Coordinates of C-alpha atoms (C1' of nucleotides) in Angstrom, one line a residue:
Chain A
X1 CA 125.1 96.8 16.5
X2 CA 125.7 95.0 13.2
X3 CA 129.0 93.5 12.2
X4 CA 130.8 95.0 9.3
X5 CA 130.0 91.8 7.3
X6 CA 126.3 92.3 8.0
X7 CA 126.5 95.9 6.9
X8 CA 128.3 95.1 3.7
X9 CA 125.7 92.4 3.1
X10 CA 122.9 94.9 3.5
X11 CA 124.5 97.2 1.1
X12 CA 125.0 94.4 -1.4
X13 CA 121.3 93.6 -1.2
X14 CA 120.6 97.2 -2.0
X15 CA 122.9 97.0 -5.0
X16 CA 121.1 93.9 -6.3
X17 CA 117.7 95.4 -5.7
X18 CA 118.6 98.3 -7.9
X19 CA 119.9 96.0 -10.7
X20 CA 123.6 96.4 -10.0
X21 CA 126.1 93.6 -9.7
X22 CA 128.0 92.7 -6.6
X23 CA 131.7 92.6 -7.5
X24 CA 134.9 92.0 -5.7
X25 CA 135.8 95.7 -6.0
X26 CA 132.5 97.0 -4.8
X27 CA 132.6 94.7 -1.7
X28 CA 136.1 95.7 -0.9
X29 CA 135.3 99.4 -1.2
X30 CA 132.2 98.9 1.1
X31 CA 134.3 97.0 3.6
X32 CA 136.9 99.9 3.8
X33 CA 134.1 102.4 4.2
X34 CA 132.6 100.5 7.1
X35 CA 135.9 99.8 8.7
X36 CA 136.7 103.5 8.7
X37 CA 133.2 104.8 9.3
X38 CA 134.3 107.9 11.2
X39 CA 137.1 109.0 9.0
X40 CA 135.6 111.1 6.1
X41 CA 137.8 109.4 3.6
X42 CA 138.6 110.9 0.2
X43 CA 138.4 108.8 -3.0
X44 CA 142.2 108.7 -3.1
X45 CA 142.3 107.5 0.6
X46 CA 139.7 104.8 -0.1
X47 CA 141.7 103.7 -3.1
X48 CA 144.9 103.4 -1.0
X49 CA 143.1 101.3 1.6
X50 CA 141.3 99.1 -0.8
X51 CA 144.5 98.5 -2.7
X52 CA 146.0 96.7 0.4
X53 CA 143.6 93.8 0.1
X54 CA 142.9 94.3 -3.6
X55 CA 146.1 95.5 -5.4
X56 CA 144.6 95.3 -8.9
X57 CA 141.8 97.7 -8.3
X58 CA 141.9 100.9 -10.4
X59 CA 141.3 104.4 -9.1
X60 CA 138.5 105.0 -11.6
X61 CA 136.7 102.0 -10.2
X62 CA 136.8 103.5 -6.8
X63 CA 135.5 106.8 -8.1
X64 CA 132.7 105.0 -10.0
X65 CA 131.8 102.9 -6.9
X66 CA 131.7 105.9 -4.6
X67 CA 129.6 107.7 -7.1
X68 CA 127.2 104.8 -7.3
X69 CA 127.0 104.4 -3.5
X70 CA 126.3 108.1 -3.3
X71 CA 123.4 107.8 -5.7
X72 CA 122.0 104.9 -3.7
X73 CA 122.3 107.0 -0.6
X74 CA 124.6 104.5 1.0
X75 CA 127.2 107.2 1.3
X76 CA 127.1 111.0 1.2
X77 CA 129.6 112.9 -0.8
X78 CA 130.7 115.9 1.2
X79 CA 133.0 118.8 0.5
X80 CA 134.9 120.6 3.2
X81 CA 136.4 123.0 0.7
X82 CA 139.9 121.5 0.6
X83 CA 139.6 120.4 -3.0
X84 CA 138.7 116.8 -2.5
X85 CA 135.4 115.1 -2.1
X86 CA 134.9 113.0 1.0
X87 CA 132.5 110.2 1.7
X88 CA 130.5 109.6 4.8
X89 CA 128.4 106.5 5.4
X90 CA 124.8 107.2 5.7
X91 CA 124.0 104.5 8.3
X92 CA 120.9 104.5 10.3
X93 CA 122.3 106.5 13.2
X94 CA 123.8 109.2 11.0
X95 CA 120.7 109.9 9.0
X96 CA 120.0 113.6 8.6
X97 CA 122.6 114.5 11.2
X98 CA 125.7 115.6 9.4
X99 CA 127.0 118.2 11.7
X100 CA 130.8 118.7 11.7
X101 CA 133.3 120.5 13.8
X102 CA 136.4 121.5 11.8
X103 CA 139.3 122.4 14.0
X104 CA 141.4 125.0 12.3
X105 CA 144.4 124.1 14.5
X106 CA 144.7 120.3 14.2
X107 CA 142.6 119.8 11.1
X108 CA 140.4 117.3 12.9
X109 CA 136.9 116.6 11.8
X110 CA 134.4 115.6 14.5
X111 CA 130.9 114.5 13.8
X112 CA 128.0 115.6 16.0
X113 CA 125.1 113.2 16.1
X114 CA 122.3 115.5 17.1
X115 CA 119.5 116.9 15.1
X116 CA 119.4 120.5 16.1
X117 CA 117.7 122.0 13.2
X118 CA 114.2 120.6 13.3
X119 CA 112.8 123.9 14.6
X120 CA 114.6 125.9 12.0
X121 CA 113.3 123.7 9.2
X122 CA 109.8 124.2 10.3
X123 CA 110.4 128.0 10.3
X124 CA 111.7 127.8 6.7
X125 CA 108.6 125.9 5.7
X126 CA 106.4 128.5 7.2
X127 CA 108.3 131.7 6.4
X128 CA 109.8 130.8 3.0
X129 CA 107.6 128.1 1.7
X130 CA 110.8 126.0 1.5
X131 CA 110.6 122.3 2.2
X132 CA 113.9 121.0 3.5
X133 CA 115.0 117.6 2.3
X134 CA 118.5 117.8 3.7
X135 CA 120.8 120.1 5.6
X136 CA 124.5 120.6 6.3
X137 CA 125.9 122.3 9.3
X138 CA 129.6 123.0 9.8
X139 CA 131.4 124.8 12.6
X140 CA 135.0 126.0 12.2
X141 CA 136.9 126.8 15.3
X142 CA 139.4 125.5 17.8
X143 CA 139.3 122.9 20.5
X144 CA 140.5 124.1 23.8
X145 CA 143.1 121.4 23.9
X146 CA 144.4 122.5 20.5
X147 CA 144.5 126.2 21.5
X148 CA 146.7 125.3 24.5
X149 CA 149.2 122.7 23.4
X150 CA 149.6 123.0 19.7
X151 CA 148.7 119.7 18.1
X152 CA 149.5 120.6 14.5
X153 CA 151.8 117.6 14.2
X154 CA 149.0 115.0 13.8
X155 CA 146.4 115.5 11.2
X156 CA 143.0 114.2 11.9
X157 CA 143.9 113.6 15.5
X158 CA 140.5 114.6 16.8
X159 CA 137.8 112.1 15.9
Chain B
X1 CA 123.7 152.1 2.9
X2 CA 126.9 152.8 1.1
X3 CA 127.2 153.3 -2.6
X4 CA 129.1 150.7 -4.6
X5 CA 131.8 153.3 -5.1
X6 CA 132.2 153.8 -1.3
X7 CA 132.3 150.0 -0.8
X8 CA 135.0 149.6 -3.4
X9 CA 136.9 152.5 -1.9
X10 CA 136.8 150.9 1.5
X11 CA 138.1 147.6 0.1
X12 CA 140.8 149.6 -1.7
X13 CA 141.9 151.1 1.6
X14 CA 142.1 147.6 3.1
X15 CA 144.3 146.5 0.2
X16 CA 146.6 149.5 0.7
X17 CA 146.7 148.9 4.5
X18 CA 148.0 145.4 3.9
X19 CA 150.6 146.5 1.5
X20 CA 148.9 145.6 -1.7
X21 CA 148.5 147.9 -4.7
X22 CA 145.2 149.1 -6.1
X23 CA 145.1 148.2 -9.8
X24 CA 142.6 148.6 -12.5
X25 CA 141.9 144.9 -12.4
X26 CA 141.3 144.7 -8.7
X27 CA 139.0 147.6 -8.7
X28 CA 137.0 146.2 -11.7
X29 CA 136.7 142.9 -9.9
X30 CA 135.6 144.5 -6.7
X31 CA 133.0 146.5 -8.6
X32 CA 131.5 143.4 -10.2
X33 CA 131.4 141.7 -6.8
X34 CA 129.5 144.6 -5.2
X35 CA 127.2 145.0 -8.2
X36 CA 126.2 141.3 -7.9
X37 CA 126.3 141.0 -4.2
X38 CA 123.6 138.4 -4.0
X39 CA 124.7 136.2 -6.8
X40 CA 127.3 133.8 -5.5
X41 CA 129.4 134.2 -8.6
X42 CA 132.1 131.7 -9.7
X43 CA 135.5 132.8 -10.7
X44 CA 134.6 132.2 -14.3
X45 CA 131.4 134.3 -14.0
X46 CA 133.3 137.1 -12.4
X47 CA 135.8 136.9 -15.2
X48 CA 133.0 137.2 -17.8
X49 CA 131.5 140.2 -16.1
X50 CA 134.8 142.0 -15.5
X51 CA 135.7 141.4 -19.2
X52 CA 132.8 143.6 -20.3
X53 CA 134.4 146.7 -18.9
X54 CA 137.9 145.4 -19.0
X55 CA 138.4 143.1 -22.0
X56 CA 142.1 142.7 -21.4
X57 CA 141.9 141.1 -18.0
X58 CA 143.2 137.5 -17.7
X59 CA 141.4 134.7 -16.0
X60 CA 144.4 134.1 -13.8
X61 CA 144.2 137.6 -12.5
X62 CA 140.6 137.1 -11.5
X63 CA 141.6 133.9 -9.7
X64 CA 144.5 135.7 -8.0
X65 CA 142.3 138.7 -7.0
X66 CA 139.5 136.5 -5.6
X67 CA 142.1 134.5 -3.6
X68 CA 143.6 137.7 -2.3
X69 CA 140.2 139.1 -1.3
X70 CA 139.4 135.8 0.4
X71 CA 142.6 136.1 2.5
X72 CA 141.7 139.7 3.4
X73 CA 138.2 138.4 4.5
X74 CA 136.6 140.8 2.0
X75 CA 135.0 137.8 0.3
X76 CA 134.3 134.3 1.4
X77 CA 135.1 131.4 -0.8
X78 CA 132.3 128.8 -0.7
X79 CA 131.7 125.5 -2.3
X80 CA 128.2 124.2 -3.0
X81 CA 129.6 120.9 -4.3
X82 CA 129.1 121.6 -7.9
X83 CA 132.8 121.6 -8.7
X84 CA 133.3 125.4 -8.8
X85 CA 134.3 127.8 -6.0
X86 CA 131.9 130.6 -5.5
X87 CA 132.5 134.0 -3.8
X88 CA 130.4 135.8 -1.4
X89 CA 131.0 139.4 -0.2
X90 CA 131.6 139.5 3.6
X91 CA 130.0 142.9 4.1
X92 CA 128.9 144.1 7.5
X93 CA 125.4 142.8 7.3
X94 CA 126.5 139.4 6.1
X95 CA 129.0 138.8 8.8
X96 CA 128.7 135.4 10.4
X97 CA 125.4 134.7 8.7
X98 CA 126.1 132.5 5.7
X99 CA 123.0 130.4 5.7
X100 CA 121.9 129.2 2.3
X101 CA 118.8 127.6 0.9
X102 CA 119.6 125.5 -2.2
X103 CA 116.6 124.6 -4.2
X104 CA 117.0 121.3 -5.9
X105 CA 114.3 122.1 -8.4
X106 CA 115.4 125.5 -9.8
X107 CA 119.0 125.5 -8.6
X108 CA 118.5 128.8 -6.9
X109 CA 120.5 129.9 -4.0
X110 CA 118.9 132.2 -1.4
X111 CA 120.7 133.7 1.5
X112 CA 119.2 133.9 4.9
X113 CA 120.4 136.8 7.0
X114 CA 119.7 135.6 10.5
X115 CA 122.1 134.3 13.1
X116 CA 120.3 131.2 14.3
X117 CA 123.2 129.4 15.8
X118 CA 124.3 131.5 18.7
X119 CA 122.8 129.1 21.2
X120 CA 124.3 126.0 19.5
X121 CA 127.7 127.7 19.6
X122 CA 127.5 128.2 23.3
X123 CA 126.6 124.6 23.7
X124 CA 129.7 123.5 21.7
X125 CA 131.8 125.7 23.9
X126 CA 130.5 124.1 27.0
X127 CA 130.0 120.5 25.9
X128 CA 133.0 120.0 23.6
X129 CA 135.4 122.8 24.6
X130 CA 135.2 123.9 21.0
X131 CA 135.4 127.7 20.3
X132 CA 133.5 128.5 17.1
X133 CA 135.1 131.1 14.8
X134 CA 132.8 130.5 11.9
X135 CA 129.9 128.4 10.7
X136 CA 128.2 127.3 7.6
X137 CA 124.6 126.2 7.3
X138 CA 122.9 125.0 4.2
X139 CA 119.5 123.6 3.6
X140 CA 118.7 121.6 0.5
X141 CA 115.0 121.4 -0.5
X142 CA 112.3 122.7 -2.7
X143 CA 110.4 125.9 -2.8
X144 CA 106.7 125.5 -2.9
X145 CA 106.5 127.5 -6.1
X146 CA 109.0 125.2 -7.7
X147 CA 107.3 122.1 -6.6
X148 CA 104.1 123.2 -8.3
X149 CA 105.0 124.8 -11.6
X150 CA 108.4 123.4 -12.6
X151 CA 110.8 126.4 -13.0
X152 CA 113.8 124.4 -14.2
X153 CA 114.1 126.7 -17.2
X154 CA 115.7 129.6 -15.5
X155 CA 118.8 128.9 -13.4
X156 CA 119.4 131.0 -10.4
X157 CA 115.8 132.3 -10.7
X158 CA 115.4 132.5 -6.9
X159 CA 117.4 135.1 -5.2
Chain C
dT1 C1' 163.0 153.2 -9.6
dT2 C1' 161.6 148.9 -7.6
dA3 C1' 158.7 145.6 -6.1
dC4 C1' 154.2 144.1 -6.8
dT5 C1' 151.0 142.7 -10.7
dT6 C1' 149.6 141.1 -14.9
dG7 C1' 148.7 138.0 -19.2
dC8 C1' 149.7 134.1 -21.3
dA9 C1' 150.6 129.6 -21.7
dA10 C1' 151.9 125.6 -19.4
dA11 C1' 151.4 122.8 -15.5
dG12 C1' 148.8 120.6 -11.7
dC13 C1' 145.0 118.2 -9.5
dA14 C1' 140.9 115.7 -8.8
dT15 C1' 137.7 113.5 -11.3
dT16 C1' 135.5 111.6 -15.6
dT17 C1' 135.3 109.0 -19.8
dG18 C1' 136.2 105.8 -24.0
dC19 C1' 137.2 101.4 -25.0
dA20 C1' 138.6 96.7 -25.2
dA21 C1' 138.9 92.9 -22.0
dG22 C1' 136.8 90.7 -18.1
dC23 C1' 133.3 88.8 -15.2
dG24 C1' 128.6 88.2 -12.6
dG25 C1' 124.2 86.2 -12.8
Chain D
dC1 C1' 125.9 84.2 -23.0
dC2 C1' 124.7 89.1 -22.4
dG3 C1' 125.4 93.2 -20.5
dC4 C1' 127.2 95.4 -16.6
dT5 C1' 132.1 96.3 -14.8
dT6 C1' 136.8 97.0 -14.8
dG7 C1' 141.6 98.9 -15.7
dC8 C1' 144.1 101.7 -18.2
dA9 C1' 145.2 105.8 -20.4
dA10 C1' 143.6 109.8 -22.3
dA11 C1' 140.7 113.6 -21.6
dT12 C1' 138.4 117.0 -18.9
dG13 C1' 137.5 121.1 -16.1
dC14 C1' 138.8 124.1 -12.5
dT15 C1' 142.6 126.3 -10.5
dT16 C1' 147.5 127.4 -9.9
dT17 C1' 152.1 128.8 -11.4
dG18 C1' 156.4 130.3 -14.0
dC19 C1' 158.0 134.0 -16.4
dA20 C1' 158.8 138.1 -18.9
dA21 C1' 156.6 142.4 -19.6
dG22 C1' 153.9 146.0 -17.4
dT23 C1' 152.7 149.3 -13.8
dA24 C1' 151.5 151.5 -9.2
dA25 C1' 153.5 154.3 -5.7

DNA sequence: TTACTTGCAAAGCATTTGCAAGCGG
DNA sequence: CCGCTTGCAAATGCTTTGCAAGTAA
């Protein structure tokens, strides 16, 4: 398990390798992403968090940085249909395993780290001549604990 | 197989049952949706098509109608991450089977009408105490025919 | 009639962009 | 020093909303 500093460092090396510069703002944004690895933050949320350590950063910079990280495959831009883009780190153990459980009761988003779709992808190749490069799987439903005692109060409680 | 008129009629009855009125605009919108069942139209696209037979309709009305149909579960609002909401009819044979193949070469969206996830949903119930009410599955990749001869020219060619 | 609907224009949001100033390498 | 980056504000693009006029039942 790498420390956050190591992870940020690795990302920085990737930036440099691709000809981009390592700036205060980019490092700060990366740090926030790694510190909140499981949270599916929106650009606005990242902005708020980065601002704490870096009050001068602009929202546009955060957007630009997230877009850049998305292009470098350091994060994945995802859209749960609530009108804001969210950003997931694509670290080694998340690769190609972006399954989410969305609880309609508490609004929580849980990530499942299994690759369940290998078999299906092979079928698509054979039956449709379609070569899969990525997939996304989401389940909407309710946790038993949420069905019983309503836990609407706390958003993102489940994680 | 029902005719489009029958399908629109059924939807109308649903509207009435829920206390909504059947208007020229709503019927026209429904007709367009049924006529383009496989096309994943955006609100703007629906608007354009409805305008042909109904030049006086306003874009806001189309948005409101689509939103209403979404609430009535007559259509499903989906988001492929391209910045526009798209709308899929939830007819009998589509129910609970919203799997999509997104071709990164030609931009085509193909629908798969199989329910592959029953088994996984049972696992989620057992292992996570999560009761699935809906799911979404998308594969991004390339069709063999697109990999060979580039078919970028025509958008939505595959369907 | 009466409440639901509509069209229009204005507003609302998330996101993007132009540009001059700032900074990394 | 050069060119990539930034912050700000303005612009954009999709979607929603306020409101007076229109219309289904």
